[in-house]
Coordinates of C-alpha atoms in Angstrom, one line a residue:
M1 CA -16.3 -13.3 -3.7
V2 CA -20.5 -13.5 -4.1
P3 CA -22.2 -14.9 -7.0
V4 CA -23.8 -11.7 -8.8
N5 CA -27.1 -14.0 -9.5
Q6 CA -26.9 -14.1 -5.7
I7 CA -26.9 -10.2 -5.1
A8 CA -29.0 -10.0 -7.5
K9 CA -31.7 -11.5 -5.2
D10 CA -30.9 -10.3 -2.5
L11 CA -31.6 -7.0 -4.2
G12 CA -34.8 -8.4 -5.2
L13 CA -33.7 -7.4 -8.3
P14 CA -33.7 -8.7 -11.9
A15 CA -30.4 -10.1 -12.4
S16 CA -29.3 -8.6 -15.5
T17 CA -30.2 -4.8 -13.4
A18 CA -27.9 -6.3 -11.2
A19 CA -25.5 -6.3 -13.5
M20 CA -26.2 -3.9 -15.0
H21 CA -25.0 -2.0 -11.8
I22 CA -22.1 -3.1 -10.5
M23 CA -20.6 -3.1 -14.4
V24 CA -20.7 0.8 -13.9
L25 CA -18.8 0.0 -10.6
E26 CA -16.0 -2.7 -11.6
K27 CA -15.0 0.4 -14.6
A28 CA -14.9 2.7 -11.6
G29 CA -12.8 0.1 -10.3
L30 CA -14.9 -0.3 -7.4
L31 CA -15.7 -3.5 -7.7
H32 CA -14.1 -6.8 -9.4
T33 CA -15.5 -9.6 -11.3
E34 CA -14.2 -13.3 -12.5
M35 CA -15.7 -16.5 -13.6
R36 CA -15.1 -19.4 -11.4
P37 CA -16.7 -23.0 -12.2
A38 CA -20.3 -23.9 -10.3
S39 CA -22.1 -27.1 -10.6
R40 CA -23.4 -26.6 -14.1
G41 CA -21.0 -24.1 -16.1
L42 CA -19.4 -20.9 -14.6
Q43 CA -20.8 -18.6 -12.6
K44 CA -19.8 -15.1 -13.0
V45 CA -19.0 -14.1 -9.4
C46 CA -17.4 -10.7 -7.8
A47 CA -15.9 -8.6 -4.6
R48 CA -14.8 -5.4 -3.4
T49 CA -11.4 -3.3 -4.2
Y50 CA -10.9 -2.1 -1.4
D51 CA -11.6 -2.8 2.3
E52 CA -12.2 1.3 3.4
L53 CA -12.6 4.6 1.3
V54 CA -12.0 7.7 2.8
I55 CA -12.6 11.4 1.6
D56 CA -11.0 14.1 3.3
L57 CA -13.0 16.9 3.1
P58 CA -10.9 21.1 3.5
R59 CA -11.4 21.9 6.9
G60 CA -11.2 26.6 8.2
E61 CA -10.2 28.7 5.5
H62 CA -8.4 26.5 3.3
H63 CA -9.9 27.9 0.2
T64 CA -6.9 27.8 -2.0
R65 CA -5.7 23.8 -1.5
A66 CA -3.9 22.0 -3.4
A67 CA -2.4 18.5 -3.7
I68 CA 0.3 16.8 -5.2
E69 CA 0.6 12.8 -6.3
L70 CA 3.7 11.5 -6.7
T71 CA 4.0 6.8 -7.1
M72 CA 6.8 5.7 -6.8
P73 CA 8.2 1.4 -7.6
I74 CA 8.1 -0.6 -4.1
G75 CA 12.2 -1.6 -6.6
G76 CA 13.0 2.4 -6.0
F77 CA 14.8 1.7 -3.1
S78 CA 17.8 4.7 -2.8
D79 CA 18.9 2.5 0.6
F80 CA 18.4 -0.6 2.4
D81 CA 18.7 -3.3 5.1
V82 CA 17.5 -5.8 6.3
E83 CA 17.3 -9.9 7.2
P84 CA 16.9 -13.0 6.0
T85 CA 13.9 -14.2 4.9
C86 CA 13.6 -11.4 2.1
G87 CA 13.5 -11.6 -1.5
L88 CA 12.4 -9.9 -4.4
A89 CA 10.1 -10.9 -7.1
S90 CA 8.7 -9.2 -10.9
A91 CA 6.0 -10.3 -12.1
D92 CA 7.3 -12.4 -14.1
G93 CA 10.3 -14.4 -11.9
L94 CA 12.4 -13.6 -8.8
I95 CA 14.8 -11.6 -8.3
G96 CA 18.3 -12.6 -7.5
Y97 CA 18.6 -15.6 -4.6
L98 CA 16.3 -15.7 -1.6
D99 CA 17.3 -15.7 1.6
D100 CA 19.9 -13.5 0.1
P101 CA 20.2 -8.8 1.0
N102 CA 22.3 -9.5 -1.6
S103 CA 19.4 -9.9 -4.4
F104 CA 18.0 -6.1 -3.4
Y105 CA 22.0 -4.6 -4.9
E106 CA 20.7 -5.5 -8.1
P107 CA 20.1 -3.6 -11.0
E108 CA 16.4 -4.9 -12.2
R109 CA 14.6 -4.7 -8.2
L110 CA 14.2 -1.7 -10.1
R111 CA 11.6 -3.4 -11.9
A112 CA 10.0 -5.5 -8.3
Q113 CA 6.6 -6.1 -7.9
L114 CA 6.7 -8.1 -4.4
L115 CA 9.8 -6.8 -1.9
W116 CA 9.9 -9.2 1.7
F117 CA 12.4 -8.7 4.6
R118 CA 12.5 -10.7 8.7
A119 CA 13.3 -7.3 9.9
G120 CA 15.5 -3.5 8.7
F121 CA 13.8 -0.9 6.6
V122 CA 13.6 -0.1 2.6
E123 CA 13.6 3.3 2.6
Y124 CA 12.8 5.6 -0.5
R125 CA 14.3 9.6 -1.8
F126 CA 10.3 11.1 -3.3
P127 CA 11.4 14.5 -5.3
N128 CA 9.5 17.6 -2.8
R129 CA 7.6 18.8 -6.2
V130 CA 5.1 21.6 -3.3
P131 CA 5.9 25.8 -5.0
P132 CA 8.5 27.4 -3.7
G133 CA 7.4 28.8 -1.0
A134 CA 3.7 27.1 -0.6
P135 CA 2.7 25.8 3.4
V136 CA 2.6 21.6 3.4
L137 CA -0.6 21.4 5.0
S138 CA -0.3 16.8 5.2
L139 CA 1.6 14.6 3.9
Q140 CA -0.1 11.3 2.8
L141 CA 2.3 7.8 1.6
T142 CA -0.2 4.1 1.1
A143 CA 1.0 1.0 0.4
E144 CA -0.3 -1.9 0.4
V145 CA 1.6 -4.9 3.5
C146 CA 1.8 -7.2 5.5
S147 CA 3.4 -9.7 7.2
E148 CA 6.7 -12.0 6.9
A149 CA 6.2 -15.2 8.2
P150 CA 7.2 -18.5 6.5
L151 CA 5.6 -19.5 3.3
N152 CA 2.3 -17.7 5.2
H153 CA 0.0 -17.4 8.3
P154 CA -2.9 -16.0 9.5
D155 CA -1.6 -15.2 13.7
W156 CA 1.5 -14.0 12.4
P157 CA 1.6 -10.6 14.1
S158 CA 4.3 -7.8 13.1
D159 CA 5.0 -3.9 14.4
I160 CA 5.2 -2.0 11.0
S161 CA 7.2 1.6 11.6
V162 CA 6.5 4.5 9.1
W163 CA 9.5 7.1 9.2
V164 CA 9.4 10.4 6.8
N165 CA 13.3 12.2 6.8
G166 CA 14.3 10.5 10.0
A167 CA 10.3 11.4 11.8
H168 CA 9.1 8.1 12.9
L169 CA 5.7 7.8 13.1
G170 CA 4.2 5.3 14.8
E171 CA 4.5 1.1 14.5
W172 CA 0.7 -0.1 13.4
T173 CA 0.7 -3.8 14.4
A174 CA 0.2 -5.7 11.0
P175 CA -2.4 -8.9 12.3
S176 CA -1.1 -11.8 9.5
D177 CA 0.8 -13.0 6.4
F178 CA -2.3 -13.4 3.9
G179 CA -2.4 -16.6 2.1
R180 CA -4.7 -19.2 1.8
T181 CA -6.8 -17.2 -0.6
R182 CA -5.5 -15.9 -4.3
G183 CA -4.4 -12.5 -4.2
R184 CA -6.3 -11.1 -7.5
L185 CA -2.7 -9.5 -8.9
T186 CA -0.8 -11.8 -8.4
P187 CA 0.6 -14.6 -11.1
A188 CA 0.2 -17.6 -11.6
W189 CA 3.9 -18.7 -11.7
W190 CA 4.1 -17.2 -7.5
E191 CA 3.2 -20.6 -5.5
E192 CA 0.1 -20.6 -3.6
K193 CA 1.3 -22.1 -0.8
D194 CA 3.3 -17.7 0.1
S195 CA 1.7 -14.5 0.9
Q196 CA -0.8 -13.0 -1.1
F197 CA -2.1 -9.9 -0.7
G198 CA -2.0 -7.6 2.0
V199 CA -3.7 -4.5 3.3
L200 CA -4.0 -1.5 1.8
K201 CA -3.1 0.8 4.7
R202 CA -2.9 5.0 3.9
W203 CA -1.1 7.2 7.3
R204 CA -1.5 10.7 7.4
V205 CA 0.6 13.8 8.5
T206 CA -0.9 17.4 9.0
G207 CA -0.5 19.8 11.5
E208 CA -2.8 18.1 14.3
G209 CA -0.2 14.6 14.3
T210 CA -0.3 11.4 12.9
S211 CA -3.1 9.0 12.0
I212 CA -3.2 5.5 10.1
D213 CA -6.4 4.3 8.0
G214 CA -8.3 7.5 10.2
V215 CA -7.5 6.4 13.2
T216 CA -4.9 9.2 15.2
L217 CA -1.4 6.9 15.2
S218 CA 1.7 9.5 17.0
D219 CA 2.0 13.0 18.0
V220 CA 4.3 13.9 14.3
T221 CA 2.9 17.5 12.8
I222 CA 3.8 17.8 9.7
E223 CA 5.8 20.8 10.6
T224 CA 8.3 17.4 11.9
L225 CA 8.6 16.5 8.8
G226 CA 11.4 19.8 7.9
L227 CA 10.0 19.9 4.1
R228 CA 12.1 21.9 2.5
A229 CA 11.7 22.4 -1.2
G230 CA 13.9 21.3 -3.4
E231 CA 15.1 18.6 -1.2
P232 CA 13.9 14.8 -1.2
I233 CA 11.2 13.5 0.7
V234 CA 12.7 11.0 2.6
V235 CA 10.2 7.8 3.0
R236 CA 11.3 4.4 5.5
L237 CA 9.1 1.7 5.8
G238 CA 10.3 -1.7 7.8
V239 CA 10.3 -2.8 11.4
R240 CA 12.4 -2.4 13.9
R241 CA 14.8 -5.0 15.4
D242 CA 13.5 -4.3 18.6
A243 CA 10.0 -4.4 17.5
H244 CA 7.4 -5.9 20.5
F245 CA 6.4 -8.1 17.4
V246 CA 9.1 -9.2 14.7
G247 CA 7.1 -10.6 12.3
G248 CA 8.3 -9.1 8.8
I249 CA 7.0 -7.0 6.2
N250 CA 5.7 -7.8 3.1
I251 CA 5.4 -4.4 0.6
F252 CA 3.2 -5.3 -2.7
G253 CA 3.5 -3.0 -6.1
R254 CA 0.4 -2.7 -8.6
E255 CA 1.1 -6.5 -10.3
F256 CA 1.6 -8.2 -7.1
G257 CA -2.0 -8.6 -4.3
N258 CA -5.2 -6.7 -4.2
Y259 CA -4.2 -3.6 -5.2
P260 CA -3.2 -2.3 -8.7
E261 CA -0.8 0.7 -7.4
D262 CA 2.3 0.9 -6.7
M263 CA 3.6 3.1 -3.6
G264 CA 1.6 6.5 -3.2
L265 CA 2.6 9.8 -2.0
R266 CA 0.3 12.5 -1.8
L267 CA 0.8 16.3 -0.9
E268 CA -1.9 19.0 1.0
Y269 CA -0.9 22.6 0.1
D270 CA -1.6 26.1 0.0
S271 CA -1.2 27.4 -3.3
A272 CA -1.8 30.8 -1.6
G273 CA 1.7 30.5 -0.1
S274 CA 3.4 30.1 -3.7
Q275 CA 6.0 32.2 -4.7
E276 CA 5.2 31.3 -8.7

């Protein structure tokens, strides 16, 4: 978090001008501000909302590219197999009991804004809304995640995996179970000694392979996923029990952590092939 007056000083701008620009960026969701105690009263500080912005531009002759975006509450999983430490929390309190996998059956799980487990998986089923006959060009999954340590730990690696329709996209090693600094959206009732926020990760599958945040992850292609009209898209997140770093996973919803987002799925397709 940086004081607004410090930004004005560094840029050589009047404080009022800097504040105006910051207000525009905040309205766009790129920054967030808050008032914090200072040596004399309160001062406004700001921080970026996202660590990375990625822009995908159409390639080749595809001028009929269209996209469908779906969101899924993190408590909307249809299957699971988890090991303690594990649990779920809504914006208002814990769901079920700590370290009890049966809590993942609770009807209230649909309100979950944070869930965590040491090893295993949670599985989600997204509807395939791509028009029949339209070739799918890419699939993108976004989620805010981190490792799961007892309380929190800055050096706690975990190999987090993603599967789509049974195809293993690969593993990404989360470096930490982030704490110490309170999550921007984390509710006041949640204790500061526990996990606070994650990092927003983006898995993308195209005809050329799979990447995470633009970095090649595996050779799994969009064709490998076997996406079919009228059939659900099955997305699984978890930590394999035989992974090198079995460090668990935290998955954050739109009311926990740093990003006001549910899990997101984006499908790009060529509308020229649609039968509609």
